[in-house]
Short mmCIF file of C-alpha atoms in Angstrom, two decimals:
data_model
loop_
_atom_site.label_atom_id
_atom_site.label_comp_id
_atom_site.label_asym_id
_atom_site.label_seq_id
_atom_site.Cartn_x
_atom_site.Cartn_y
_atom_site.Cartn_z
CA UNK A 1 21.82 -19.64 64.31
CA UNK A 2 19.55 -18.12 66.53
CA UNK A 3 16.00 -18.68 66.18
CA UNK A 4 13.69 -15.82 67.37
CA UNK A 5 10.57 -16.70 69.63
CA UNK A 6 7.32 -17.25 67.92
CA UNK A 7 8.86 -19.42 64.45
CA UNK A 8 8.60 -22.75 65.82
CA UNK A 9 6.46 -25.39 66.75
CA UNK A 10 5.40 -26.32 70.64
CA UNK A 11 6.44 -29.84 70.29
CA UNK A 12 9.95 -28.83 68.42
CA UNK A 13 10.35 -26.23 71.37
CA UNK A 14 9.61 -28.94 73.98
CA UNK A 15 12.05 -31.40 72.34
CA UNK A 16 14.87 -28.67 72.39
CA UNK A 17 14.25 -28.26 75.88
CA UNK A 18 14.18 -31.63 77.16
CA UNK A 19 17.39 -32.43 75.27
CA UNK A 20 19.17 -29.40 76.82
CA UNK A 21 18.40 -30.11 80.09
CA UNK A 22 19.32 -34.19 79.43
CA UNK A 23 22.85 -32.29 78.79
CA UNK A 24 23.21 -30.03 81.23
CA UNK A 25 22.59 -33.19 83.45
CA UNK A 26 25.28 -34.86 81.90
CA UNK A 27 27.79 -31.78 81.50
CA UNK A 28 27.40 -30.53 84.76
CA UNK A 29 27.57 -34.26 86.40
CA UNK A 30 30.96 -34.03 84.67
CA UNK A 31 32.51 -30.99 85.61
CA UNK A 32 34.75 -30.54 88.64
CA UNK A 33 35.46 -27.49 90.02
CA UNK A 34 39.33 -27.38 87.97
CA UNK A 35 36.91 -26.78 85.24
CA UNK A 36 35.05 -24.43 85.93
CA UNK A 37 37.15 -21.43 85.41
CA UNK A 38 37.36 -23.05 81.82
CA UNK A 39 34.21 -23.20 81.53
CA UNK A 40 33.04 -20.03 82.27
CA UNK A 41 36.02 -18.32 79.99
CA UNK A 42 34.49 -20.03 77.14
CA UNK A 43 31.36 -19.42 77.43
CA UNK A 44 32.21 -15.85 77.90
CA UNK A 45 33.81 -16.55 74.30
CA UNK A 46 31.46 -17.81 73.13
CA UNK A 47 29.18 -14.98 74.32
CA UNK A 48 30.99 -12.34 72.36
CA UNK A 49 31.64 -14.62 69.78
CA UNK A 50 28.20 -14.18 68.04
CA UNK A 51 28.65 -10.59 67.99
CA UNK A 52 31.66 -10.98 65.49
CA UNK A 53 30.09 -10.32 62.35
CA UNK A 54 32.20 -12.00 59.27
CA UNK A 55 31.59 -9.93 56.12
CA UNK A 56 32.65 -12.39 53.39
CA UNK A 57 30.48 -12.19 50.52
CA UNK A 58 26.96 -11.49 50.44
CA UNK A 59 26.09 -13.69 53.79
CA UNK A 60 25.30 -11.95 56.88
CA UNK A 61 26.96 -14.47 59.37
CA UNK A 62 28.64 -14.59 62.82
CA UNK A 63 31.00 -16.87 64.67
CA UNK A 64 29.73 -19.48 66.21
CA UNK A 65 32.75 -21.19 67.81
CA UNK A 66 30.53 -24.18 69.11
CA UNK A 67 33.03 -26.73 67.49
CA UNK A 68 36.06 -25.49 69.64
CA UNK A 69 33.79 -25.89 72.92
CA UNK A 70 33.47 -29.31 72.02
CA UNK A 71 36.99 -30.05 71.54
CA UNK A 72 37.66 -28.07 74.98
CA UNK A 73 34.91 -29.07 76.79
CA UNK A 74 33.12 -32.14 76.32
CA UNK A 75 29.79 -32.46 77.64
CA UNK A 76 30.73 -28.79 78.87
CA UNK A 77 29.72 -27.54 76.37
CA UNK A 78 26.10 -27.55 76.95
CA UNK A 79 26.32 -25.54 80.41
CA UNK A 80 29.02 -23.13 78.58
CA UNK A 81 26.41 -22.67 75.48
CA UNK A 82 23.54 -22.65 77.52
CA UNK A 83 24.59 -19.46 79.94
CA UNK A 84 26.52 -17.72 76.62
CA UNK A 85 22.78 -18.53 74.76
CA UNK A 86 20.70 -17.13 77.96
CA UNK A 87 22.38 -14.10 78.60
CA UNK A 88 22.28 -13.54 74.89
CA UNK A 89 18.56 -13.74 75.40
CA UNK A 90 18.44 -11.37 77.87
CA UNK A 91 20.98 -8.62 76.77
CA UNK A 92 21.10 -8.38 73.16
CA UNK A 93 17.72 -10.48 72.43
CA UNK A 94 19.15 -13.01 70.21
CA UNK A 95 16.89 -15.67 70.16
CA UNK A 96 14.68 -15.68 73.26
CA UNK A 97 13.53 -17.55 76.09
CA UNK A 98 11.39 -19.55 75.12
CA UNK A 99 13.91 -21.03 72.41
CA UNK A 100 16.45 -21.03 74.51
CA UNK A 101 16.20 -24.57 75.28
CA UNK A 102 16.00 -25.49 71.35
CA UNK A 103 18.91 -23.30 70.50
CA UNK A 104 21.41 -24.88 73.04
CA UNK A 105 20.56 -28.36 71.58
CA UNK A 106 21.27 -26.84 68.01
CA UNK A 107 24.84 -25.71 68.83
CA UNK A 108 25.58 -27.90 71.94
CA UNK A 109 25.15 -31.31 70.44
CA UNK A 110 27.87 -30.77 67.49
CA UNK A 111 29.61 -29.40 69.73
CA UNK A 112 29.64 -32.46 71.90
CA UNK A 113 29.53 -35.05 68.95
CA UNK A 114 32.60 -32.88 67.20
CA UNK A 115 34.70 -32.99 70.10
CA UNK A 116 34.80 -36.73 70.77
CA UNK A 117 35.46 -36.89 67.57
CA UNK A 118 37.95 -34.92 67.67
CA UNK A 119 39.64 -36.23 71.02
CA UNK A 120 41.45 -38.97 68.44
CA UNK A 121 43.33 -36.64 66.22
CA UNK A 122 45.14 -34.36 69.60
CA UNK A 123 48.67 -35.18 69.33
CA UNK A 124 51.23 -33.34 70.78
CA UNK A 125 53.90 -34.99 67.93
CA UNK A 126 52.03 -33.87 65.22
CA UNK A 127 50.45 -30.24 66.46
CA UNK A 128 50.42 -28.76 62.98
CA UNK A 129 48.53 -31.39 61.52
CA UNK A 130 45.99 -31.58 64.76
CA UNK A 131 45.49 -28.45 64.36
CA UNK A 132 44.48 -28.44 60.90
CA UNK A 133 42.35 -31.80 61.30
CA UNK A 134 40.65 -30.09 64.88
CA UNK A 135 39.64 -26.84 62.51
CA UNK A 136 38.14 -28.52 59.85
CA UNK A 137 36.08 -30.43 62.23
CA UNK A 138 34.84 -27.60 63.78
CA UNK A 139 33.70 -25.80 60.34
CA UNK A 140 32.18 -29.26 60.18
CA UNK A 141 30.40 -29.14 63.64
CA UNK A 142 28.43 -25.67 62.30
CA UNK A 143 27.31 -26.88 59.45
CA UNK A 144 26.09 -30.00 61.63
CA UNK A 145 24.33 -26.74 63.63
CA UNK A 146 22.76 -25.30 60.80
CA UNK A 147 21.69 -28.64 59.27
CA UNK A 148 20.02 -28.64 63.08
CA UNK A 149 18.31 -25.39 62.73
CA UNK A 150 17.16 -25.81 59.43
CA UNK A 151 15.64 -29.48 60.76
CA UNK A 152 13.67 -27.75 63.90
CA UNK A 153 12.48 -25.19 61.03
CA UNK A 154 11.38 -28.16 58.80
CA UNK A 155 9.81 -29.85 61.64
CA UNK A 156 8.01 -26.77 62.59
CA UNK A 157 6.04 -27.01 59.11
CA UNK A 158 8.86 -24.55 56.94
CA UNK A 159 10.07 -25.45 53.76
CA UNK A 160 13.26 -27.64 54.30
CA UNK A 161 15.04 -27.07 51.49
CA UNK A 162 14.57 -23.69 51.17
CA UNK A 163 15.55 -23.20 54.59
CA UNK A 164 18.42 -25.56 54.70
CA UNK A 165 20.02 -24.06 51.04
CA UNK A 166 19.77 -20.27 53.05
CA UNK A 167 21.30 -21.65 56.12
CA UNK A 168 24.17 -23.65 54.41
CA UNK A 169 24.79 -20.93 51.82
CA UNK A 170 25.03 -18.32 54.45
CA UNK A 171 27.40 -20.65 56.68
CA UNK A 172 29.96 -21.55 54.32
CA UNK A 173 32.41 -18.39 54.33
CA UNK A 174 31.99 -18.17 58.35
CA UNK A 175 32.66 -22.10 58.55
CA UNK A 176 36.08 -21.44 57.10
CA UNK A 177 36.81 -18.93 59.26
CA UNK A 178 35.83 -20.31 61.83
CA UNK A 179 37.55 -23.42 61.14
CA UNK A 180 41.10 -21.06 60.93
CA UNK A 181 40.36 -19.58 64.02
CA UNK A 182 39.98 -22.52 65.86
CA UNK A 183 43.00 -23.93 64.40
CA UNK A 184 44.66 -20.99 65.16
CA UNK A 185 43.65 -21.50 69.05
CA UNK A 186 44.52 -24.59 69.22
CA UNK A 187 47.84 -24.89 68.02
CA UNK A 188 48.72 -22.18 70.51
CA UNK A 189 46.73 -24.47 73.18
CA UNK A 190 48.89 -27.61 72.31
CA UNK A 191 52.18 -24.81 72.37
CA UNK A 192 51.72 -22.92 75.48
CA UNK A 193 49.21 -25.15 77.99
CA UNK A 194 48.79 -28.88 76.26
CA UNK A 195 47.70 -30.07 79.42
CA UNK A 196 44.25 -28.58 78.92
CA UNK A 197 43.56 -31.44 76.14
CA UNK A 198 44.67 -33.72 78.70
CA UNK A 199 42.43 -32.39 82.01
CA UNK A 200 39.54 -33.22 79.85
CA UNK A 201 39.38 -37.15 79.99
CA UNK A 202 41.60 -39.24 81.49
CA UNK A 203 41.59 -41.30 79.15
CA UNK A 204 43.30 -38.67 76.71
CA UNK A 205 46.50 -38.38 78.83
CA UNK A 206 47.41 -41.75 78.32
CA UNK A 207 47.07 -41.21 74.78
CA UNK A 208 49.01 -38.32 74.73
CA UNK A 209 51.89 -40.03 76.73
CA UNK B 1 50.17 -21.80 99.47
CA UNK B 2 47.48 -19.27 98.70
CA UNK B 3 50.18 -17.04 96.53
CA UNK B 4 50.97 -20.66 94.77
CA UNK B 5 47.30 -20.65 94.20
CA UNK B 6 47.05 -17.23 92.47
CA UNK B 7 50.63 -17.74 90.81
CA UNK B 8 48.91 -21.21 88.61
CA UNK B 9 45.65 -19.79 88.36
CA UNK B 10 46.98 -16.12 87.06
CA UNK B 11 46.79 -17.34 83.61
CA UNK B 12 43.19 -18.57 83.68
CA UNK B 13 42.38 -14.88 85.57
CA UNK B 14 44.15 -13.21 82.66
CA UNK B 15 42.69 -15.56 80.24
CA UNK B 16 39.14 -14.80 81.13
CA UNK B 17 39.44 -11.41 80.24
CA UNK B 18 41.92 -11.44 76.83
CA UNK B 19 40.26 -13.76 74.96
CA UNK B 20 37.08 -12.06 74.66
CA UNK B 21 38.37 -9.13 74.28
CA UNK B 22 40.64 -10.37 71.91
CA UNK B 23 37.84 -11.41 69.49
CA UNK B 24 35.90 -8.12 70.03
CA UNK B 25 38.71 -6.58 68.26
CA UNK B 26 37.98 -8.12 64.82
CA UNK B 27 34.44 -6.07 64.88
CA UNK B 28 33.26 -3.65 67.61
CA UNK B 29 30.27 -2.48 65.53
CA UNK B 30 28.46 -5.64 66.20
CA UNK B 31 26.35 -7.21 63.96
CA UNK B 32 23.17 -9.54 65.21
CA UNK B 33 21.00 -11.90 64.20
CA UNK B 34 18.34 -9.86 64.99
CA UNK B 35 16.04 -7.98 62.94
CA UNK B 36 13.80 -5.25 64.20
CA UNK B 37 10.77 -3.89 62.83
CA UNK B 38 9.74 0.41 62.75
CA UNK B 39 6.64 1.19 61.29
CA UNK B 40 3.90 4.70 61.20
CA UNK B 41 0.81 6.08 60.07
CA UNK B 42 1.35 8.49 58.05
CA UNK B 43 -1.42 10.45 56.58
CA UNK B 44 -3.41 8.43 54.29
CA UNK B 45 -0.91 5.17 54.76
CA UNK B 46 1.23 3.52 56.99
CA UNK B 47 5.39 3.38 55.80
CA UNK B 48 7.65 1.46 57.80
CA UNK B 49 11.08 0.08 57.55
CA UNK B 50 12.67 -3.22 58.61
CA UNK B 51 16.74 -3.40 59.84
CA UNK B 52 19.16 -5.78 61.59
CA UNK B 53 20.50 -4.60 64.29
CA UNK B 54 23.46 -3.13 62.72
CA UNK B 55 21.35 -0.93 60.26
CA UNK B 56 21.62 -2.97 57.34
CA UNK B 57 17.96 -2.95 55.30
CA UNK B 58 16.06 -6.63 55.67
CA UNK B 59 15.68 -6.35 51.76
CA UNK B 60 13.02 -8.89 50.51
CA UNK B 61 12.16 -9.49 53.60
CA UNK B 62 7.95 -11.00 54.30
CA UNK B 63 5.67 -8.59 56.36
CA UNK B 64 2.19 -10.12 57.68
CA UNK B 65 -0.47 -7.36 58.96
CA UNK B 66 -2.92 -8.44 61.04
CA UNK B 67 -6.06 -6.68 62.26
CA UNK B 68 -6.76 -6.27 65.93
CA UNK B 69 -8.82 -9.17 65.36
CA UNK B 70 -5.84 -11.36 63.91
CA UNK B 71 -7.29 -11.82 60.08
CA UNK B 72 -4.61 -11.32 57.87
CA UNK B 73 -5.00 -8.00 55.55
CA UNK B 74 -1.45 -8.32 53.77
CA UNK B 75 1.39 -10.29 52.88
CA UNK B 76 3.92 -8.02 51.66
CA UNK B 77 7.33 -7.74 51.00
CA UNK B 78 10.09 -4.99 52.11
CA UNK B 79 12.14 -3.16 49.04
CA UNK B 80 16.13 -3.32 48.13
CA UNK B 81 15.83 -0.45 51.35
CA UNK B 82 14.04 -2.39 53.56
CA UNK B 83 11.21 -0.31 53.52
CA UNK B 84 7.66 -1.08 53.17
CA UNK B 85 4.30 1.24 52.46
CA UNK B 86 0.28 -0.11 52.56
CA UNK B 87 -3.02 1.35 52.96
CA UNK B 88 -4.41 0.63 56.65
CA UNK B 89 -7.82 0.38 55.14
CA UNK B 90 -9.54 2.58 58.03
CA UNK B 91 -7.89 0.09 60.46
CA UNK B 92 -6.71 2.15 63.75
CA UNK B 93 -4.93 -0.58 65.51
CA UNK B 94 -2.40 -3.50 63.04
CA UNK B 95 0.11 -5.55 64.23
CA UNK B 96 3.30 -6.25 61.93
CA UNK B 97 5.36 -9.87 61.76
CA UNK B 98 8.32 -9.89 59.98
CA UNK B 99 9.88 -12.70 58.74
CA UNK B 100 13.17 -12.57 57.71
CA UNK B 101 13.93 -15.86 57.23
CA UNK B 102 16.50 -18.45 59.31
CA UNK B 103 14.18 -18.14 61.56
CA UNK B 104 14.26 -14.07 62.36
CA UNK B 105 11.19 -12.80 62.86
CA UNK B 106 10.11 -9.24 64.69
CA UNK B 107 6.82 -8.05 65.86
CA UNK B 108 5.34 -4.72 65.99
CA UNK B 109 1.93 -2.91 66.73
CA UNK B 110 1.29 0.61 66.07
CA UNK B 111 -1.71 2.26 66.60
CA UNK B 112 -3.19 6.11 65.17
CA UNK B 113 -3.95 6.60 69.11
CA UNK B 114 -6.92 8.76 68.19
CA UNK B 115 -9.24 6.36 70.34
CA UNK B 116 -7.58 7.30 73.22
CA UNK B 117 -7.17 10.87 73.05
CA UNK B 118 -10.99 10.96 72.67
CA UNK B 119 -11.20 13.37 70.05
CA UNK B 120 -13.51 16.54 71.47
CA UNK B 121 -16.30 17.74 69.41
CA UNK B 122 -17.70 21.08 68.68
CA UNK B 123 -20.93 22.16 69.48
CA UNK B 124 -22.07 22.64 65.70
CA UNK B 125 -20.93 18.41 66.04
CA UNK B 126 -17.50 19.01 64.54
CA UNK B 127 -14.05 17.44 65.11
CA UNK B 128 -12.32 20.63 66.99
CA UNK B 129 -9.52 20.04 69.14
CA UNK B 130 -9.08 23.70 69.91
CA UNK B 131 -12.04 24.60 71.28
CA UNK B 132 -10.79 26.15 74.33
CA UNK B 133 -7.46 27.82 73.22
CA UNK B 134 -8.87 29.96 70.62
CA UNK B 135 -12.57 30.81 70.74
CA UNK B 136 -13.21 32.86 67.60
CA UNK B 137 -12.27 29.78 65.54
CA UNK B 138 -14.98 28.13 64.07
CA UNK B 139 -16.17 26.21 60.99
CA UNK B 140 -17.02 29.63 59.63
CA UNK B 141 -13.81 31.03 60.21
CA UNK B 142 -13.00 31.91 56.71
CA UNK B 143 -9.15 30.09 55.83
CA UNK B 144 -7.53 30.36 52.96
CA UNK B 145 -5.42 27.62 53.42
CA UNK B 146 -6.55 23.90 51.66
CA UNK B 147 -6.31 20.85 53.27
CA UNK B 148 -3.23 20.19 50.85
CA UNK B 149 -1.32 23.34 52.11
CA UNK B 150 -2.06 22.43 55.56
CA UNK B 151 -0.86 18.92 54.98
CA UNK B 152 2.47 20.15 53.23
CA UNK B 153 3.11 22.51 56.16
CA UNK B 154 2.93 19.21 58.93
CA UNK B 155 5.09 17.38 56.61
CA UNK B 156 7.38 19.71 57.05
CA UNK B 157 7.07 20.23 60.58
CA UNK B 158 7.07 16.71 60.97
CA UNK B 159 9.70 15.07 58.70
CA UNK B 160 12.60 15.69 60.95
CA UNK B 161 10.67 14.39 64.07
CA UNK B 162 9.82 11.06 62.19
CA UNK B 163 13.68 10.95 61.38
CA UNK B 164 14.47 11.98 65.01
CA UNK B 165 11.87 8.95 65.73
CA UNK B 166 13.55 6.42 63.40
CA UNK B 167 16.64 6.96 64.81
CA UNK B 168 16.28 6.94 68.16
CA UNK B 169 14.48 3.59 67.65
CA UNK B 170 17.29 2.23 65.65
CA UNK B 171 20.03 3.44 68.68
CA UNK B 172 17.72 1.22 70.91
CA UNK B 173 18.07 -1.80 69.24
CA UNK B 174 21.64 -1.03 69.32
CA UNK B 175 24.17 -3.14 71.54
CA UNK B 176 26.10 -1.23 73.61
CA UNK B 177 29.78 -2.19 75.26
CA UNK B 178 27.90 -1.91 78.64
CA UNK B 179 25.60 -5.30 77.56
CA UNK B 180 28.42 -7.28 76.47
CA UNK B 181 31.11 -6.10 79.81
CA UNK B 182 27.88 -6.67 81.97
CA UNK B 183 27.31 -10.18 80.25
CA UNK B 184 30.85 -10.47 81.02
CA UNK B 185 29.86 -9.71 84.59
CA UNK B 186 27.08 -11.93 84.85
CA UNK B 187 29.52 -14.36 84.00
CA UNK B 188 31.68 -14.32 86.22
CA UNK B 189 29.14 -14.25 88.55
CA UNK B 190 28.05 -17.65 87.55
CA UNK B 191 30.93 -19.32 87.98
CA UNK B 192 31.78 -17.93 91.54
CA UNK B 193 28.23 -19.18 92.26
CA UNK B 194 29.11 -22.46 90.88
CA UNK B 195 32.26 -22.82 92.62
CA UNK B 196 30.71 -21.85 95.81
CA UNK B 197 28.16 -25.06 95.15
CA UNK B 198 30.72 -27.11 94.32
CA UNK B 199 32.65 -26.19 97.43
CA UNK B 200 30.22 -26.92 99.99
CA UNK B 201 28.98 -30.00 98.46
CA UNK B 202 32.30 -31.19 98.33
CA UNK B 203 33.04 -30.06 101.81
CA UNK B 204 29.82 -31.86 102.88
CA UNK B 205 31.10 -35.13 101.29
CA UNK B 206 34.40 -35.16 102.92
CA UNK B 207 32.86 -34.47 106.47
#
């Protein structure tokens, strides 16, 4: 998921980075300061999350956990991703700076896209089934991610398919992990604090209700 | 009011910390999508080895060597061990890409450092290092040793050092529970920051 400095093209680099900052606009416009304590907690998930290495198989793949920032966040995500991805940079060298701006777009927009999405299937009712429908979106909003990276490689004059086949390959085992795990979290969410689906968008509570 | 504060908030305080730490528990030894590239001269050759952070071998993974003057002498590939061997061709300065693929790629440049010594020479015009610490020793000196003994005595010398070497390199590329409790740090850092911002703006609004 994390694309080292030095693979990809100016342009493709420059695109990443204006798209990051376009949502960082956006997420941080929409972020009061109730949310930032939520904020910060997941990106300090998601931080660690990347370090969780899933050994299913012959793939070599980590958590991700982009799709349950979405569903948590919103337009959040991108700040929450962004700080997780820079201090990433920084202390482990994952990626890098100069991709730093390429790499939030890659995870931060499925996470975004995912989680309106997946606004419509929260139901307190029905948490089981939520649940279920809210994981299987998020394996769904990594493989979005890798299709991503394997599109900035593509763009950046590497061979697409090959790319894309060793990307998807390696993601399937940690998408369905991933997709339990986020399950997991959020049927405990709706269980112990549902009002966190709810201090997302107003408009949610009065769906909930 | 303030104790009603930290009563509703406790959670998000206890939150911060457990569910991190929570999912570190699944795998301390952390692995990375990072690769990291070692490589030597040694003797006649230059060997070198290629690793993810964890120590797992990049098998079959591509290795470009450049010249100092960036013309390409090699496209080769690492073995099932991640390790890779090639003649330097006389070259005393390469630089290594590796591409692993996914877009993981490492970058190293070794060097024989013998420019920079500035080997001394003799006065009969010879290559002699120890010119001043022994002074009967000369190109006449008879020696019954061959280059080929002298070589197998270094190796052996020298083996565990390039080992000591490797794995001291490998510990460096390592990530520690310091980098991911000080990322933790720099975290919460952030969002006091943040809410400091967002405090005086808001403050600023209301006035």
């Amino acid at each position: 998921m994390h694309i080292s400095e030095g693979v990809l093209a100016v342009p493709v680099l420059l695109a990443g980075a204006g798209v990051t900052v376009i949502g960082l606009g956006i997420g941080l416009k929409k972020i009061d300061a109730k949310k930032v304590p939520e904020v910060s907690l997941l990106s300090a998930t998601f931080f660690v999350a990347s370090l969780i290495h899933v050994p299913i198989g012959p793939s070599n793949a980590h958590l991700v956990l982009n799709g349950l920032l979405g569903v948590l966040l919103g337009w959040g995500a991108f700040p929450a991703i962004f700080i997780g991805l820079f201090l990433q940079a920084i202390l482990f060298q994952f990626g890098g700076l100069t991709t730093l701006g390429i790499n939030t777009a890659n995870m931060a927009i499925p996470a975004v896209v995912f989680g309106i999405l997946a606004k419509r299937f929260i139901s307190l009712k029905h948490p089981i089934f939520s649940s279920v429908i809210l994981g299987i979106l998020s394996a769904v909003a990594l493989f979005f991610a890798g299709l991503l990276v394997a599109l900035s490689l593509w763009f950046s004059g590497k061979s697409f398919l090959l790319a894309s086949k060793l990307i998807l390959l390696a993601h399937i085992p940690i998408a369905v992990v991933e997709g339990i795990i986020t399950a997991g979290i959020i049927r405990f969410l709706l269980k112990v604090k549902p009002e966190i689906f709810g201090l997302m968008d107003k408009d949610i509570k009065g769906f909930m209700e | 009011m303030f104790i009603r504060f930290l009563l509703k908030d406790f959670l998000w305080i206890r939150s911060f910390f457990l569910m991190p730490l929570f999912l570190l528990c699944f795998n301390v030894s952390s692995y990375a999508h990072r690769v990291n590239i070692f490589a030597w001269f040694d003797g006649e050759k230059v060997n070198g080895r290629a690793y993810y952070s964890n120590g797992i071998p990049a098998r079959d993974a591509r290795i470009d060597v450049f010249s100092k003057k960036a013309e390409r002498l090699y496209s080769l590939k690492t073995d099932h061990n991640g390790r890779f061997s090639f003649d330097p061709k006389g070259k005393d300065t390469l630089k290594l890409v590796l591409n692993a693929g996914m877009g993981h790629r490492a970058t190293t440049v070794i060097s024989t450092g013998l420019k920079a010594k500035k080997v001394q020479k003799g006065s009969n015009g010879d290559i002699y290092p120890l010119k001043n610490s022994n002074k009967s020793l000369t190109k006449d000196t008879p020696c019954n040793l061959s280059l080929k003994d002298i070589d197998s005595l270094l190796q052996l010398r020298l083996t565990p050092l390039e080992k000591e070497i490797e794995r001291l390199s490998m510990d460096s590329g390592r990530i520690t529970f310091k980098d991911i409790l000080s990322g933790f740090g720099y975290i919460m850092g952030i969002m006091g920051l943040w809410l400091y911002f967002l405090s005086r703006y808001q403050s600023k609004k209301t006035r």
